[in-house]
Amino acid sequence: MSKNCLFCKIVKGEIPAAKVFESETVLGFKDINPSAPIHVLFISKTHTNDISELSIDPTALSDLFSSLTEYATTIPELKDGYRLIINKGPRGGQSVFHTHIHLLGGKQMQGF
Ligand code: 5GP
Ligand code: ZN
């Protein structure tokens, strides 16, 4: 846990979040400022700053991806597909430095 990390505070229940998925190691919750009808964030409960740090732990990485794909299979609006985004570092648009994957869907996604 990182003391001043926003998403660690969500994991600890110190800040509320609309949870959509929870396991021992992974949490999925709605983004507070959604960019699509479905916009959720998936995180490992263990703190890492960004995707390059998380990638050192193949088990955590695999847990995270299998959790979000498992979640997606339960949502009819995601049956035909969805988009995953990982922002890395300030130049990549990362604003919360606890590794997270954006899952966006529920509408036709266009190019970026
Ligand atoms: P990033 O820009 O780091 O890739 O994404 C951070 C995301 O976290 C943003 O989409 C932002 O809307 C979301 N976010 C920021 N603060 C909170 C919060 O307190 N609760 C939730 N649920 N999402 C947040
Ligand atoms: Zn954290």
PDB file of C-alpha atoms and ligand atoms in Angstrom:
ATOM      1  CA  MET A   1       0.000   0.000   0.000  1.00  0.00           C
ATOM      2  CA  SER A   2       1.145   3.496  -0.760  1.00  0.00           C
ATOM      3  CA  LYS A   3       0.027   5.969   1.874  1.00  0.00           C
ATOM      4  CA  ASN A   4      -1.116   8.844  -0.279  1.00  0.00           C
ATOM      5  CA  CYS A   5      -2.280   6.874  -3.292  1.00  0.00           C
ATOM      6  CA  LEU A   6      -5.891   7.511  -4.311  1.00  0.00           C
ATOM      7  CA  PHE A   7      -6.516   3.996  -5.604  1.00  0.00           C
ATOM      8  CA  CYS A   8      -4.888   2.385  -2.538  1.00  0.00           C
ATOM      9  CA  LYS A   9      -7.391   4.417  -0.500  1.00  0.00           C
ATOM     10  CA  ILE A  10     -10.207   2.940  -2.625  1.00  0.00           C
ATOM     11  CA  VAL A  11      -8.791  -0.564  -1.995  1.00  0.00           C
ATOM     12  CA  LYS A  12      -8.739   0.156   1.760  1.00  0.00           C
ATOM     13  CA  GLY A  13     -12.289   1.561   1.657  1.00  0.00           C
ATOM     14  CA  GLU A  14     -11.142   5.019   2.773  1.00  0.00           C
ATOM     15  CA  ILE A  15     -12.597   6.552  -0.398  1.00  0.00           C
ATOM     16  CA  PRO A  16     -15.866   5.188  -1.805  1.00  0.00           C
ATOM     17  CA  ALA A  17     -16.065   3.728  -5.298  1.00  0.00           C
ATOM     18  CA  ALA A  18     -18.734   1.936  -7.307  1.00  0.00           C
ATOM     19  CA  LYS A  19     -17.197  -1.529  -7.384  1.00  0.00           C
ATOM     20  CA  VAL A  20     -18.039  -3.829 -10.286  1.00  0.00           C
ATOM     21  CA  PHE A  21     -15.576  -6.656  -9.580  1.00  0.00           C
ATOM     22  CA  GLU A  22     -13.582  -7.808  -6.599  1.00  0.00           C
ATOM     23  CA  SER A  23     -11.278 -10.739  -5.941  1.00  0.00           C
ATOM     24  CA  GLU A  24      -8.475 -11.282  -3.454  1.00  0.00           C
ATOM     25  CA  THR A  25      -6.015  -9.479  -5.699  1.00  0.00           C
ATOM     26  CA  VAL A  26      -8.016  -7.333  -8.142  1.00  0.00           C
ATOM     27  CA  LEU A  27     -10.582  -4.545  -7.929  1.00  0.00           C
ATOM     28  CA  GLY A  28     -12.748  -3.141 -10.720  1.00  0.00           C
ATOM     29  CA  PHE A  29     -14.722   0.081 -10.201  1.00  0.00           C
ATOM     30  CA  LYS A  30     -16.511   2.734 -12.244  1.00  0.00           C
ATOM     31  CA  ASP A  31     -14.460   5.690 -13.427  1.00  0.00           C
ATOM     32  CA  ILE A  32     -15.693   8.869 -11.705  1.00  0.00           C
ATOM     33  CA  ASN A  33     -15.606  10.785 -15.001  1.00  0.00           C
ATOM     34  CA  PRO A  34     -16.764   8.271 -17.614  1.00  0.00           C
ATOM     35  CA  SER A  35     -15.762   8.621 -21.278  1.00  0.00           C
ATOM     36  CA  ALA A  36     -18.215   5.938 -22.471  1.00  0.00           C
ATOM     37  CA  PRO A  37     -21.499   4.385 -21.238  1.00  0.00           C
ATOM     38  CA  ILE A  38     -19.345   1.728 -19.568  1.00  0.00           C
ATOM     39  CA  HIS A  39     -16.038   3.011 -18.231  1.00  0.00           C
ATOM     40  CA  VAL A  40     -14.457   1.003 -15.462  1.00  0.00           C
ATOM     41  CA  LEU A  41     -10.940   0.801 -14.064  1.00  0.00           C
ATOM     42  CA  PHE A  42      -9.234  -2.454 -13.126  1.00  0.00           C
ATOM     43  CA  ILE A  43      -6.375  -2.416 -10.643  1.00  0.00           C
ATOM     44  CA  SER A  44      -4.236  -4.859  -8.727  1.00  0.00           C
ATOM     45  CA  LYS A  45      -4.813  -4.312  -5.019  1.00  0.00           C
ATOM     46  CA  THR A  46      -1.055  -4.246  -4.544  1.00  0.00           C
ATOM     47  CA  HIS A  47       0.409  -0.860  -5.368  1.00  0.00           C
ATOM     48  CA  THR A  48       2.627  -0.338  -8.404  1.00  0.00           C
ATOM     49  CA  ASN A  49       3.175   3.047 -10.020  1.00  0.00           C
ATOM     50  CA  ASP A  50       2.704   2.108 -13.647  1.00  0.00           C
ATOM     51  CA  ILE A  51       2.450  -0.701 -16.173  1.00  0.00           C
ATOM     52  CA  SER A  52       6.205  -1.156 -16.518  1.00  0.00           C
ATOM     53  CA  GLU A  53       6.461  -1.755 -12.767  1.00  0.00           C
ATOM     54  CA  LEU A  54       3.489  -4.145 -12.789  1.00  0.00           C
ATOM     55  CA  SER A  55       4.915  -6.074 -15.749  1.00  0.00           C
ATOM     56  CA  ILE A  56       7.719  -7.378 -13.542  1.00  0.00           C
ATOM     57  CA  ASP A  57       5.067  -9.560 -11.849  1.00  0.00           C
ATOM     58  CA  PRO A  58       3.576 -11.879 -14.508  1.00  0.00           C
ATOM     59  CA  THR A  59       1.077 -13.366 -12.037  1.00  0.00           C
ATOM     60  CA  ALA A  60      -0.335  -9.955 -11.114  1.00  0.00           C
ATOM     61  CA  LEU A  61      -0.496  -9.003 -14.772  1.00  0.00           C
ATOM     62  CA  SER A  62      -2.291 -12.178 -15.716  1.00  0.00           C
ATOM     63  CA  ASP A  63      -4.717 -11.849 -12.755  1.00  0.00           C
ATOM     64  CA  LEU A  64      -5.579  -8.323 -13.825  1.00  0.00           C
ATOM     65  CA  PHE A  65      -6.288  -9.210 -17.459  1.00  0.00           C
ATOM     66  CA  SER A  66      -8.176 -12.402 -16.674  1.00  0.00           C
ATOM     67  CA  SER A  67     -10.322 -10.515 -14.138  1.00  0.00           C
ATOM     68  CA  LEU A  68     -11.360  -7.837 -16.570  1.00  0.00           C
ATOM     69  CA  THR A  69     -12.084 -10.281 -19.376  1.00  0.00           C
ATOM     70  CA  GLU A  70     -14.110 -12.383 -16.919  1.00  0.00           C
ATOM     71  CA  TYR A  71     -16.064  -9.260 -15.910  1.00  0.00           C
ATOM     72  CA  ALA A  72     -16.615  -8.308 -19.556  1.00  0.00           C
ATOM     73  CA  THR A  73     -18.195 -11.670 -20.352  1.00  0.00           C
ATOM     74  CA  THR A  74     -20.902 -10.959 -17.735  1.00  0.00           C
ATOM     75  CA  ILE A  75     -21.991  -7.644 -19.308  1.00  0.00           C
ATOM     76  CA  PRO A  76     -24.294  -7.994 -22.349  1.00  0.00           C
ATOM     77  CA  GLU A  77     -23.327  -4.510 -23.661  1.00  0.00           C
ATOM     78  CA  LEU A  78     -19.720  -5.706 -23.936  1.00  0.00           C
ATOM     79  CA  LYS A  79     -20.536  -8.876 -25.867  1.00  0.00           C
ATOM     80  CA  ASP A  80     -19.485  -7.391 -29.212  1.00  0.00           C
ATOM     81  CA  GLY A  81     -16.334  -5.810 -27.868  1.00  0.00           C
ATOM     82  CA  TYR A  82     -14.755  -3.074 -25.839  1.00  0.00           C
ATOM     83  CA  ARG A  83     -11.578  -1.022 -25.629  1.00  0.00           C
ATOM     84  CA  LEU A  84      -8.740  -1.277 -23.111  1.00  0.00           C
ATOM     85  CA  ILE A  85      -6.432   1.667 -22.455  1.00  0.00           C
ATOM     86  CA  ILE A  86      -3.348   1.863 -20.262  1.00  0.00           C
ATOM     87  CA  ASN A  87      -1.777   5.277 -19.855  1.00  0.00           C
ATOM     88  CA  LYS A  88       1.896   5.201 -18.839  1.00  0.00           C
ATOM     89  CA  GLY A  89       3.607   8.270 -17.405  1.00  0.00           C
ATOM     90  CA  PRO A  90       2.744  11.965 -17.753  1.00  0.00           C
ATOM     91  CA  ARG A  91       3.407  11.992 -21.503  1.00  0.00           C
ATOM     92  CA  GLY A  92       1.026   9.042 -21.875  1.00  0.00           C
ATOM     93  CA  GLY A  93      -1.699  10.909 -20.004  1.00  0.00           C
ATOM     94  CA  GLN A  94      -1.407   8.969 -16.734  1.00  0.00           C
ATOM     95  CA  SER A  95      -2.818  11.059 -13.894  1.00  0.00           C
ATOM     96  CA  VAL A  96      -3.222   8.478 -11.113  1.00  0.00           C
ATOM     97  CA  PHE A  97       0.028   6.676 -10.370  1.00  0.00           C
ATOM     98  CA  HIS A  98      -1.427   3.340  -9.302  1.00  0.00           C
ATOM     99  CA  THR A  99      -1.409   1.062 -12.346  1.00  0.00           C
ATOM    100  CA  HIS A 100      -4.866   0.750 -13.893  1.00  0.00           C
ATOM    101  CA  ILE A 101      -6.514  -0.460 -17.053  1.00  0.00           C
ATOM    102  CA  HIS A 102      -9.426   1.505 -18.489  1.00  0.00           C
ATOM    103  CA  LEU A 103     -12.206  -0.661 -19.926  1.00  0.00           C
ATOM    104  CA  LEU A 104     -14.495   1.355 -22.198  1.00  0.00           C
ATOM    105  CA  GLY A 105     -17.563   0.146 -24.015  1.00  0.00           C
ATOM    106  CA  GLY A 106     -21.296   0.231 -24.485  1.00  0.00           C
ATOM    107  CA  LYS A 107     -20.996   2.296 -27.669  1.00  0.00           C
ATOM    108  CA  GLN A 108     -19.183   2.021 -30.988  1.00  0.00           C
ATOM    109  CA  MET A 109     -15.605   3.075 -30.278  1.00  0.00           C
ATOM    110  CA  GLN A 110     -13.952   5.208 -32.937  1.00  0.00           C
ATOM    111  CA  GLY A 111     -10.304   5.677 -33.832  1.00  0.00           C
ATOM    112  CA  PHE A 112      -8.204   7.972 -31.698  1.00  0.00           C
TER     113      PHE A 112
HETATM  114  P1  5GP B   1      -5.357   8.064 -15.972  1.00  0.00           P
HETATM  115  O1  5GP B   1      -5.512   9.450 -16.534  1.00  0.00           O
HETATM  116  O2  5GP B   1      -4.352   8.026 -14.854  1.00  0.00           O
HETATM  117  O3  5GP B   1      -5.105   7.009 -17.019  1.00  0.00           O
HETATM  118  O4  5GP B   1      -6.765   7.675 -15.386  1.00  0.00           O
HETATM  119  C1  5GP B   1      -7.175   8.011 -14.106  1.00  0.00           C
HETATM  120  C2  5GP B   1      -8.677   7.875 -14.087  1.00  0.00           C
HETATM  121  O5  5GP B   1      -9.082   7.875 -12.746  1.00  0.00           O
HETATM  122  C3  5GP B   1      -9.406   9.018 -14.793  1.00  0.00           C
HETATM  123  O6  5GP B   1     -10.193   8.517 -15.868  1.00  0.00           O
HETATM  124  C4  5GP B   1     -10.271   9.628 -13.680  1.00  0.00           C
HETATM  125  O7  5GP B   1     -11.548  10.008 -14.110  1.00  0.00           O
HETATM  126  C5  5GP B   1     -10.331   8.514 -12.654  1.00  0.00           C
HETATM  127  N1  5GP B   1     -10.453   8.986 -11.275  1.00  0.00           N
HETATM  128  C6  5GP B   1      -9.762  10.017 -10.691  1.00  0.00           C
HETATM  129  N2  5GP B   1     -10.126  10.136  -9.397  1.00  0.00           N
HETATM  130  C7  5GP B   1     -11.054   9.166  -9.168  1.00  0.00           C
HETATM  131  C8  5GP B   1     -11.794   8.793  -8.000  1.00  0.00           C
HETATM  132  O8  5GP B   1     -11.677   9.362  -6.912  1.00  0.00           O
HETATM  133  N3  5GP B   1     -12.678   7.765  -8.137  1.00  0.00           N
HETATM  134  C9  5GP B   1     -12.827   7.093  -9.328  1.00  0.00           C
HETATM  135  N4  5GP B   1     -13.733   6.093  -9.344  1.00  0.00           N
HETATM  136  N5  5GP B   1     -12.145   7.417 -10.434  1.00  0.00           N
HETATM  137  C10 5GP B   1     -11.262   8.443 -10.356  1.00  0.00           C
HETATM  138 ZN    ZN B   2      -1.763   2.689  -4.899  1.00  0.00          ZN
END
